[in-house]
GROMACS .gro file of C-alpha atoms in nm:
model
  417
    1UNK     CA    1  -3.399  -1.870  -3.615
    2UNK     CA    2  -3.289  -1.585  -3.384
    3UNK     CA    3  -3.101  -1.683  -3.067
    4UNK     CA    4  -3.280  -1.682  -2.732
    5UNK     CA    5  -3.280  -1.354  -2.543
    6UNK     CA    6  -3.074  -1.497  -2.258
    7UNK     CA    7  -2.782  -1.737  -2.273
    8UNK     CA    8  -2.918  -1.960  -1.994
    9UNK     CA    9  -3.119  -1.952  -1.671
   10UNK     CA   10  -2.818  -1.841  -1.464
   11UNK     CA   11  -2.857  -1.492  -1.609
   12UNK     CA   12  -3.213  -1.454  -1.480
   13UNK     CA   13  -3.192  -1.620  -1.136
   14UNK     CA   14  -3.266  -1.398  -0.840
   15UNK     CA   15  -2.976  -1.190  -0.707
   16UNK     CA   16  -3.016  -1.364  -0.371
   17UNK     CA   17  -2.984  -1.707  -0.531
   18UNK     CA   18  -2.674  -1.600  -0.725
   19UNK     CA   19  -2.512  -1.449  -0.416
   20UNK     CA   20  -2.580  -1.758  -0.205
   21UNK     CA   21  -2.447  -1.989  -0.478
   22UNK     CA   22  -2.128  -1.793  -0.535
   23UNK     CA   23  -2.038  -1.756  -0.170
   24UNK     CA   24  -2.114  -2.122  -0.100
   25UNK     CA   25  -1.840  -2.202  -0.355
   26UNK     CA   26  -1.593  -1.930  -0.262
   27UNK     CA   27  -1.450  -2.103   0.046
   28UNK     CA   28  -1.356  -2.411  -0.157
   29UNK     CA   29  -1.199  -2.194  -0.427
   30UNK     CA   30  -0.984  -2.009  -0.174
   31UNK     CA   31  -0.891  -2.329   0.010
   32UNK     CA   32  -0.775  -2.489  -0.316
   33UNK     CA   33  -0.580  -2.177  -0.412
   34UNK     CA   34  -0.398  -2.164  -0.079
   35UNK     CA   35  -0.332  -2.539  -0.086
   36UNK     CA   36  -0.205  -2.566  -0.443
   37UNK     CA   37  -0.054  -2.225  -0.524
   38UNK     CA   38   0.231  -2.086  -0.311
   39UNK     CA   39   0.161  -1.732  -0.430
   40UNK     CA   40  -0.190  -1.746  -0.292
   41UNK     CA   41  -0.065  -1.914   0.027
   42UNK     CA   42   0.169  -1.619   0.085
   43UNK     CA   43  -0.081  -1.354  -0.017
   44UNK     CA   44  -0.368  -1.492   0.191
   45UNK     CA   45  -0.162  -1.606   0.489
   46UNK     CA   46  -0.378  -1.619   0.801
   47UNK     CA   47  -0.709  -1.624   0.616
   48UNK     CA   48  -0.963  -1.893   0.703
   49UNK     CA   49  -1.114  -1.993   0.366
   50UNK     CA   50  -1.431  -2.146   0.512
   51UNK     CA   51  -1.512  -1.816   0.684
   52UNK     CA   52  -1.522  -1.621   0.355
   53UNK     CA   53  -1.895  -1.664   0.303
   54UNK     CA   54  -2.015  -1.308   0.247
   55UNK     CA   55  -1.914  -0.986   0.076
   56UNK     CA   56  -1.813  -0.832   0.407
   57UNK     CA   57  -1.585  -1.130   0.477
   58UNK     CA   58  -1.440  -1.115   0.125
   59UNK     CA   59  -1.367  -0.745   0.173
   60UNK     CA   60  -1.137  -0.829   0.464
   61UNK     CA   61  -0.899  -1.016   0.233
   62UNK     CA   62  -0.611  -0.817   0.083
   63UNK     CA   63  -0.636  -0.710  -0.278
   64UNK     CA   64  -0.383  -0.840  -0.531
   65UNK     CA   65  -0.283  -0.553  -0.758
   66UNK     CA   66  -0.252  -0.628  -1.126
   67UNK     CA   67   0.034  -0.377  -1.134
   68UNK     CA   68   0.230  -0.606  -0.898
   69UNK     CA   69   0.191  -0.927  -1.100
   70UNK     CA   70   0.505  -0.870  -1.309
   71UNK     CA   71   0.720  -0.849  -0.994
   72UNK     CA   72   0.556  -1.162  -0.849
   73UNK     CA   73   0.624  -1.349  -1.172
   74UNK     CA   74   0.987  -1.239  -1.179
   75UNK     CA   75   1.031  -1.372  -0.826
   76UNK     CA   76   0.834  -1.694  -0.885
   77UNK     CA   77   0.814  -1.785  -1.255
   78UNK     CA   78   0.615  -1.844  -1.457
   79UNK     CA   79   0.289  -1.717  -1.297
   80UNK     CA   80   0.396  -1.581  -0.960
   81UNK     CA   81   0.271  -1.892  -0.781
   82UNK     CA   82  -0.094  -1.805  -0.851
   83UNK     CA   83  -0.180  -2.086  -1.094
   84UNK     CA   84  -0.358  -2.399  -0.971
   85UNK     CA   85  -0.389  -2.590  -1.299
   86UNK     CA   86  -0.201  -2.695  -1.610
   87UNK     CA   87  -0.157  -2.437  -1.884
   88UNK     CA   88  -0.241  -2.546  -2.237
   89UNK     CA   89  -0.144  -2.205  -2.380
   90UNK     CA   90   0.066  -1.917  -2.241
   91UNK     CA   91   0.029  -1.552  -2.338
   92UNK     CA   92   0.217  -1.231  -2.269
   93UNK     CA   93   0.085  -0.885  -2.188
   94UNK     CA   94   0.273  -0.558  -2.129
   95UNK     CA   95   0.479  -0.566  -1.811
   96UNK     CA   96   0.558  -0.831  -1.911
   97UNK     CA   97   0.284  -1.033  -1.743
   98UNK     CA   98   0.235  -1.393  -1.851
   99UNK     CA   99  -0.109  -1.553  -1.847
  100UNK     CA  100  -0.207  -1.920  -1.877
  101UNK     CA  101  -0.507  -2.070  -2.052
  102UNK     CA  102  -0.633  -2.405  -1.932
  103UNK     CA  103  -0.832  -2.675  -2.106
  104UNK     CA  104  -1.205  -2.648  -2.154
  105UNK     CA  105  -1.478  -2.480  -2.355
  106UNK     CA  106  -1.512  -2.100  -2.335
  107UNK     CA  107  -1.236  -2.085  -2.072
  108UNK     CA  108  -1.247  -1.701  -2.073
  109UNK     CA  109  -1.630  -1.679  -2.042
  110UNK     CA  110  -1.679  -1.477  -2.362
  111UNK     CA  111  -1.982  -1.663  -2.498
  112UNK     CA  112  -2.236  -1.470  -2.287
  113UNK     CA  113  -2.109  -1.136  -2.413
  114UNK     CA  114  -2.117  -1.249  -2.774
  115UNK     CA  115  -2.464  -1.398  -2.728
  116UNK     CA  116  -2.586  -1.066  -2.586
  117UNK     CA  117  -2.456  -0.899  -2.904
  118UNK     CA  118  -2.680  -1.129  -3.107
  119UNK     CA  119  -2.422  -1.383  -3.222
  120UNK     CA  120  -2.522  -1.745  -3.268
  121UNK     CA  121  -2.458  -2.064  -3.461
  122UNK     CA  122  -2.554  -1.908  -3.796
  123UNK     CA  123  -2.284  -1.641  -3.776
  124UNK     CA  124  -1.945  -1.625  -3.944
  125UNK     CA  125  -1.721  -1.413  -3.722
  126UNK     CA  126  -1.429  -1.202  -3.845
  127UNK     CA  127  -1.206  -1.208  -3.535
  128UNK     CA  128  -0.949  -0.930  -3.568
  129UNK     CA  129  -0.806  -0.952  -3.216
  130UNK     CA  130  -0.444  -1.067  -3.208
  131UNK     CA  131  -0.369  -1.438  -3.180
  132UNK     CA  132   0.007  -1.383  -3.142
  133UNK     CA  133   0.133  -1.380  -2.780
  134UNK     CA  134  -0.166  -1.182  -2.649
  135UNK     CA  135  -0.485  -1.367  -2.548
  136UNK     CA  136  -0.743  -1.136  -2.708
  137UNK     CA  137  -0.795  -1.345  -3.021
  138UNK     CA  138  -0.827  -1.667  -2.824
  139UNK     CA  139  -1.068  -1.516  -2.571
  140UNK     CA  140  -1.320  -1.426  -2.841
  141UNK     CA  141  -1.241  -1.728  -3.056
  142UNK     CA  142  -1.330  -1.963  -2.772
  143UNK     CA  143  -1.652  -1.780  -2.691
  144UNK     CA  144  -1.765  -1.767  -3.054
  145UNK     CA  145  -1.697  -2.134  -3.115
  146UNK     CA  146  -1.883  -2.222  -2.793
  147UNK     CA  147  -2.187  -2.057  -2.954
  148UNK     CA  148  -2.139  -2.264  -3.268
  149UNK     CA  149  -2.010  -1.973  -3.477
  150UNK     CA  150  -1.763  -2.018  -3.761
  151UNK     CA  151  -1.454  -1.807  -3.689
  152UNK     CA  152  -1.222  -1.642  -3.939
  153UNK     CA  153  -0.894  -1.615  -3.746
  154UNK     CA  154  -0.801  -1.283  -3.905
  155UNK     CA  155  -0.598  -1.107  -3.641
  156UNK     CA  156  -0.517  -0.734  -3.673
  157UNK     CA  157  -0.385  -0.546  -3.975
  158UNK     CA  158  -0.348  -0.677  -4.331
  159UNK     CA  159  -0.643  -0.463  -4.437
  160UNK     CA  160  -0.642  -0.557  -4.805
  161UNK     CA  161  -0.627  -0.928  -4.726
  162UNK     CA  162  -0.909  -0.890  -4.474
  163UNK     CA  163  -1.124  -0.706  -4.727
  164UNK     CA  164  -1.068  -0.987  -4.975
  165UNK     CA  165  -1.175  -1.237  -4.708
  166UNK     CA  166  -1.487  -1.031  -4.628
  167UNK     CA  167  -1.586  -1.020  -4.994
  168UNK     CA  168  -1.531  -1.394  -5.040
  169UNK     CA  169  -1.641  -1.543  -4.705
  170UNK     CA  170  -1.921  -1.295  -4.623
  171UNK     CA  171  -1.879  -1.277  -4.244
  172UNK     CA  172  -2.183  -1.154  -4.055
  173UNK     CA  173  -2.007  -1.035  -3.739
  174UNK     CA  174  -1.695  -0.838  -3.653
  175UNK     CA  175  -1.494  -0.887  -3.334
  176UNK     CA  176  -1.202  -0.657  -3.249
  177UNK     CA  177  -1.106  -0.309  -3.134
  178UNK     CA  178  -1.363  -0.036  -3.208
  179UNK     CA  179  -1.161   0.166  -3.460
  180UNK     CA  180  -1.040  -0.112  -3.690
  181UNK     CA  181  -1.391  -0.191  -3.807
  182UNK     CA  182  -1.422   0.168  -3.927
  183UNK     CA  183  -1.093   0.134  -4.115
  184UNK     CA  184  -1.218  -0.180  -4.287
  185UNK     CA  185  -1.548  -0.018  -4.384
  186UNK     CA  186  -1.391   0.302  -4.517
  187UNK     CA  187  -1.117   0.125  -4.711
  188UNK     CA  188  -1.372  -0.123  -4.839
  189UNK     CA  189  -1.587   0.161  -4.968
  190UNK     CA  190  -1.286   0.325  -5.133
  191UNK     CA  191  -1.195  -0.004  -5.302
  192UNK     CA  192  -1.557  -0.083  -5.397
  193UNK     CA  193  -1.540  -0.397  -5.180
  194UNK     CA  194  -1.878  -0.525  -5.060
  195UNK     CA  195  -1.874  -0.530  -4.677
  196UNK     CA  196  -2.252  -0.533  -4.639
  197UNK     CA  197  -2.255  -0.884  -4.492
  198UNK     CA  198  -2.135  -0.740  -4.159
  199UNK     CA  199  -2.438  -0.681  -3.937
  200UNK     CA  200  -2.311  -0.736  -3.581
  201UNK     CA  201  -2.003  -0.633  -3.385
  202UNK     CA  202  -1.852  -0.701  -3.045
  203UNK     CA  203  -1.567  -0.466  -2.959
  204UNK     CA  204  -1.326  -0.425  -2.669
  205UNK     CA  205  -0.976  -0.303  -2.592
  206UNK     CA  206  -1.048   0.065  -2.662
  207UNK     CA  207  -1.305   0.339  -2.631
  208UNK     CA  208  -1.624   0.299  -2.833
  209UNK     CA  209  -1.724   0.662  -2.878
  210UNK     CA  210  -2.096   0.729  -2.929
  211UNK     CA  211  -2.029   0.888  -3.268
  212UNK     CA  212  -1.853   0.571  -3.385
  213UNK     CA  213  -2.135   0.348  -3.262
  214UNK     CA  214  -2.383   0.571  -3.444
  215UNK     CA  215  -2.176   0.555  -3.762
  216UNK     CA  216  -2.185   0.175  -3.748
  217UNK     CA  217  -2.560   0.181  -3.687
  218UNK     CA  218  -2.602   0.400  -3.995
  219UNK     CA  219  -2.431   0.121  -4.193
  220UNK     CA  220  -2.669  -0.138  -4.048
  221UNK     CA  221  -2.422  -0.278  -3.792
  222UNK     CA  222  -2.531  -0.326  -3.431
  223UNK     CA  223  -2.221  -0.274  -3.217
  224UNK     CA  224  -2.187  -0.369  -2.850
  225UNK     CA  225  -1.880  -0.378  -2.629
  226UNK     CA  226  -1.744  -0.583  -2.340
  227UNK     CA  227  -1.491  -0.529  -2.062
  228UNK     CA  228  -1.223  -0.799  -2.041
  229UNK     CA  229  -0.868  -0.844  -1.913
  230UNK     CA  230  -0.605  -1.108  -1.979
  231UNK     CA  231  -0.609  -1.227  -1.616
  232UNK     CA  232  -0.987  -1.233  -1.571
  233UNK     CA  233  -1.140  -1.301  -1.911
  234UNK     CA  234  -1.470  -1.123  -1.984
  235UNK     CA  235  -1.582  -0.934  -1.674
  236UNK     CA  236  -1.889  -0.745  -1.803
  237UNK     CA  237  -2.073  -0.679  -2.128
  238UNK     CA  238  -2.338  -0.460  -2.286
  239UNK     CA  239  -2.691  -0.583  -2.353
  240UNK     CA  240  -3.002  -0.474  -2.543
  241UNK     CA  241  -3.371  -0.466  -2.459
  242UNK     CA  242  -3.635  -0.460  -2.730
  243UNK     CA  243  -3.368  -0.362  -2.981
  244UNK     CA  244  -3.236  -0.068  -2.776
  245UNK     CA  245  -2.897  -0.049  -2.603
  246UNK     CA  246  -2.915  -0.078  -2.225
  247UNK     CA  247  -2.705   0.169  -2.028
  248UNK     CA  248  -2.405   0.014  -1.856
  249UNK     CA  249  -2.269  -0.340  -1.857
  250UNK     CA  250  -2.392  -0.660  -1.693
  251UNK     CA  251  -2.134  -0.838  -1.477
  252UNK     CA  252  -2.055  -1.183  -1.615
  253UNK     CA  253  -2.158  -1.502  -1.441
  254UNK     CA  254  -1.867  -1.672  -1.263
  255UNK     CA  255  -1.744  -1.336  -1.135
  256UNK     CA  256  -1.774  -1.146  -0.807
  257UNK     CA  257  -1.717  -0.777  -0.870
  258UNK     CA  258  -1.651  -0.512  -0.607
  259UNK     CA  259  -1.598  -0.137  -0.639
  260UNK     CA  260  -1.347  -0.012  -0.382
  261UNK     CA  261  -1.196   0.320  -0.287
  262UNK     CA  262  -0.878   0.366  -0.493
  263UNK     CA  263  -0.565   0.277  -0.298
  264UNK     CA  264  -0.759   0.052  -0.059
  265UNK     CA  265  -0.963  -0.266  -0.059
  266UNK     CA  266  -1.261  -0.097   0.105
  267UNK     CA  267  -1.593  -0.126  -0.087
  268UNK     CA  268  -1.777   0.197  -0.163
  269UNK     CA  269  -2.151   0.256  -0.176
  270UNK     CA  270  -2.345   0.171  -0.491
  271UNK     CA  271  -2.317   0.458  -0.736
  272UNK     CA  272  -1.982   0.573  -0.600
  273UNK     CA  273  -1.697   0.567  -0.850
  274UNK     CA  274  -1.405   0.349  -0.744
  275UNK     CA  275  -1.161   0.081  -0.852
  276UNK     CA  276  -1.285  -0.245  -1.002
  277UNK     CA  277  -1.182  -0.549  -0.797
  278UNK     CA  278  -1.271  -0.893  -0.933
  279UNK     CA  279  -1.279  -1.249  -0.801
  280UNK     CA  280  -1.315  -1.528  -1.059
  281UNK     CA  281  -1.411  -1.891  -1.017
  282UNK     CA  282  -1.144  -2.018  -1.256
  283UNK     CA  283  -1.025  -2.367  -1.154
  284UNK     CA  284  -0.686  -2.323  -1.327
  285UNK     CA  285  -0.603  -1.959  -1.260
  286UNK     CA  286  -0.827  -1.820  -0.985
  287UNK     CA  287  -0.813  -1.451  -0.913
  288UNK     CA  288  -0.914  -1.348  -0.563
  289UNK     CA  289  -0.975  -0.973  -0.527
  290UNK     CA  290  -0.762  -0.871  -0.823
  291UNK     CA  291  -0.745  -0.491  -0.829
  292UNK     CA  292  -0.759  -0.405  -1.197
  293UNK     CA  293  -0.661  -0.038  -1.179
  294UNK     CA  294  -0.979   0.051  -1.371
  295UNK     CA  295  -1.251   0.284  -1.244
  296UNK     CA  296  -1.624   0.219  -1.262
  297UNK     CA  297  -1.940   0.239  -1.053
  298UNK     CA  298  -2.235   0.012  -0.980
  299UNK     CA  299  -2.574   0.108  -1.124
  300UNK     CA  300  -2.822   0.024  -0.846
  301UNK     CA  301  -3.126  -0.022  -1.071
  302UNK     CA  302  -3.192  -0.365  -1.230
  303UNK     CA  303  -3.137  -0.396  -1.604
  304UNK     CA  304  -3.445  -0.390  -1.825
  305UNK     CA  305  -3.291  -0.669  -2.036
  306UNK     CA  306  -3.396  -0.922  -1.770
  307UNK     CA  307  -3.047  -1.021  -1.659
  308UNK     CA  308  -3.030  -0.990  -1.284
  309UNK     CA  309  -2.660  -0.963  -1.214
  310UNK     CA  310  -2.494  -0.643  -1.100
  311UNK     CA  311  -2.466  -0.368  -1.362
  312UNK     CA  312  -2.169  -0.130  -1.385
  313UNK     CA  313  -2.122   0.193  -1.578
  314UNK     CA  314  -1.836   0.053  -1.783
  315UNK     CA  315  -1.479   0.176  -1.798
  316UNK     CA  316  -1.443   0.524  -1.642
  317UNK     CA  317  -1.066   0.575  -1.635
  318UNK     CA  318  -0.768   0.453  -1.436
  319UNK     CA  319  -0.749   0.432  -1.057
  320UNK     CA  320  -0.370   0.454  -1.031
  321UNK     CA  321  -0.336   0.825  -0.959
  322UNK     CA  322   0.015   0.816  -0.811
  323UNK     CA  323   0.154   1.166  -0.858
  324UNK     CA  324   0.500   1.319  -0.811
  325UNK     CA  325   0.484   1.641  -0.607
  326UNK     CA  326   0.797   1.840  -0.524
  327UNK     CA  327   1.003   1.541  -0.631
  328UNK     CA  328   0.816   1.291  -0.408
  329UNK     CA  329   0.549   1.038  -0.506
  330UNK     CA  330   0.212   1.065  -0.335
  331UNK     CA  331  -0.011   0.757  -0.363
  332UNK     CA  332  -0.391   0.717  -0.336
  333UNK     CA  333  -0.333   0.478  -0.046
  334UNK     CA  334  -0.182   0.768   0.152
  335UNK     CA  335  -0.498   0.973   0.108
  336UNK     CA  336  -0.697   0.672   0.227
  337UNK     CA  337  -0.467   0.653   0.530
  338UNK     CA  338  -0.550   1.015   0.615
  339UNK     CA  339  -0.921   0.934   0.597
  340UNK     CA  340  -0.878   0.638   0.833
  341UNK     CA  341  -0.712   0.862   1.093
  342UNK     CA  342  -1.008   1.102   1.110
  343UNK     CA  343  -1.356   0.964   1.172
  344UNK     CA  344  -1.660   1.115   1.006
  345UNK     CA  345  -1.505   1.231   0.680
  346UNK     CA  346  -1.668   1.186   0.341
  347UNK     CA  347  -1.474   1.205   0.015
  348UNK     CA  348  -1.118   1.336   0.013
  349UNK     CA  349  -0.944   1.488  -0.288
  350UNK     CA  350  -0.584   1.605  -0.308
  351UNK     CA  351  -0.560   1.878  -0.575
  352UNK     CA  352  -0.214   1.947  -0.718
  353UNK     CA  353  -0.143   2.278  -0.890
  354UNK     CA  354   0.145   2.519  -0.959
  355UNK     CA  355   0.201   2.864  -0.808
  356UNK     CA  356   0.509   3.083  -0.846
  357UNK     CA  357   0.681   2.801  -1.034
  358UNK     CA  358   0.635   2.561  -0.742
  359UNK     CA  359   0.411   2.260  -0.685
  360UNK     CA  360   0.129   2.319  -0.440
  361UNK     CA  361  -0.126   2.078  -0.298
  362UNK     CA  362  -0.462   2.130  -0.136
  363UNK     CA  363  -0.650   1.856   0.047
  364UNK     CA  364  -1.024   1.899   0.012
  365UNK     CA  365  -1.223   1.698   0.266
  366UNK     CA  366  -1.596   1.653   0.311
  367UNK     CA  367  -1.703   1.681   0.674
  368UNK     CA  368  -2.042   1.732   0.838
  369UNK     CA  369  -1.930   1.785   1.197
  370UNK     CA  370  -1.653   1.961   1.385
  371UNK     CA  371  -1.511   2.311   1.372
  372UNK     CA  372  -1.377   2.365   1.019
  373UNK     CA  373  -1.068   2.558   1.134
  374UNK     CA  374  -0.973   2.299   1.394
  375UNK     CA  375  -1.038   2.007   1.160
  376UNK     CA  376  -0.838   2.174   0.883
  377UNK     CA  377  -0.542   2.218   1.115
  378UNK     CA  378  -0.561   1.855   1.225
  379UNK     CA  379  -0.583   1.732   0.864
  380UNK     CA  380  -0.293   1.955   0.760
  381UNK     CA  381  -0.077   1.797   1.029
  382UNK     CA  382  -0.180   1.447   0.920
  383UNK     CA  383  -0.119   1.536   0.554
  384UNK     CA  384   0.238   1.640   0.638
  385UNK     CA  385   0.291   1.333   0.854
  386UNK     CA  386   0.171   1.088   0.587
  387UNK     CA  387   0.314   1.247   0.271
  388UNK     CA  388   0.612   1.436   0.423
  389UNK     CA  389   0.489   1.740   0.231
  390UNK     CA  390   0.307   2.052   0.346
  391UNK     CA  391  -0.026   2.147   0.197
  392UNK     CA  392  -0.341   2.349   0.248
  393UNK     CA  393  -0.669   2.196   0.366
  394UNK     CA  394  -1.018   2.301   0.265
  395UNK     CA  395  -1.327   2.164   0.439
  396UNK     CA  396  -1.618   2.096   0.202
  397UNK     CA  397  -1.981   2.013   0.268
  398UNK     CA  398  -2.090   1.647   0.237
  399UNK     CA  399  -2.155   1.539  -0.121
  400UNK     CA  400  -1.994   1.846  -0.277
  401UNK     CA  401  -1.678   1.685  -0.415
  402UNK     CA  402  -1.700   1.519  -0.761
  403UNK     CA  403  -1.804   1.153  -0.772
  404UNK     CA  404  -1.541   1.053  -1.028
  405UNK     CA  405  -1.318   0.817  -0.833
  406UNK     CA  406  -1.030   1.062  -0.816
  407UNK     CA  407  -0.854   1.101  -0.484
  408UNK     CA  408  -0.556   1.280  -0.642
  409UNK     CA  409  -0.635   1.539  -0.911
  410UNK     CA  410  -0.327   1.668  -1.092
  411UNK     CA  411  -0.435   2.005  -1.233
  412UNK     CA  412  -0.090   2.129  -1.331
  413UNK     CA  413  -0.064   2.260  -1.687
  414UNK     CA  414   0.184   2.043  -1.880
  415UNK     CA  415   0.127   2.215  -2.214
  416UNK     CA  416   0.409   2.407  -2.376
  417UNK     CA  417   0.400   2.783  -2.317
   0.00000   0.00000   0.00000
């Protein structure tokens, strides 16, 4: 019997009901975090948890940058003072950053994503994410078992052994990075190993190029992807409608997602590319406005799959655009500071190039009012004041700069002559 279209009724409740439910719980989450976790008490000092009852109120809280977690953990081991529960497992990610897993079913909220990919209790899942130190294997393992799936704890590599397991155990679904499935299929074909039992795939941790997805479809494998991190679990996932892939990813239940201007905590308009900031309702390891460093954008239109949560475009690059110019680092937050000092500006973009064997920078700013020459002179002075570097300024018409989330565009040619 095929699984139901939706995992549960939470996925199809009205957006207003979801928003009201989440923000009615958020104050208690923040209050518990501040009370039980010294890291959150320091980070949110002065905040009144009971007043955080709307998106605008949430946006006034400072972001916690994922890139800063390693330093917090070095100062306050093991988790930087941000854990509020007991860890039953501990993992390590590059940084190093250490992450806890608490007790409970589907602790990382992966089951919805796997369900959307068509997995259910009748499936045998070949889980090729790593189980050693990193949480990827456990994230998907927990979600699959919550659906009633049987899981083959394969981990990465060991291709010949995995092919033998596929031939003997006949798994119906693959879970892992996008490319490794292709390696298994190609090596299986070369070795005359029957891999035809694989009909479904959920991938993450790398780019799923359209050509690769099409190649899997040609082999009879429906492949979807999800967006997950070690601190947040599964944030968003792809869905289908009437057998066709739906553009973008649905934000997971149990998550509040914001898109902010890189280098700030300021939300941008729907459709604008910016940095993904996530708040999770995790009782053991809550994340409150974690800035992931990833770029995406909200798709304003509702999904045809019937799920009513916010939809994002998926991963669109990295937000950390810190660039060294003339021996000095310039940060996205400095460009945001320039924007705050001049009312009425649209997008800003600092373009870095080379001329006469020297770094040059040009600040392009969208503006609808004011005398361009006067505004350019004012912005040039602010640019020097904020960055301690001189640069040109070009005034652009509103909406003319690219909507790609970049506030610093390094266009220097690093290729060998």
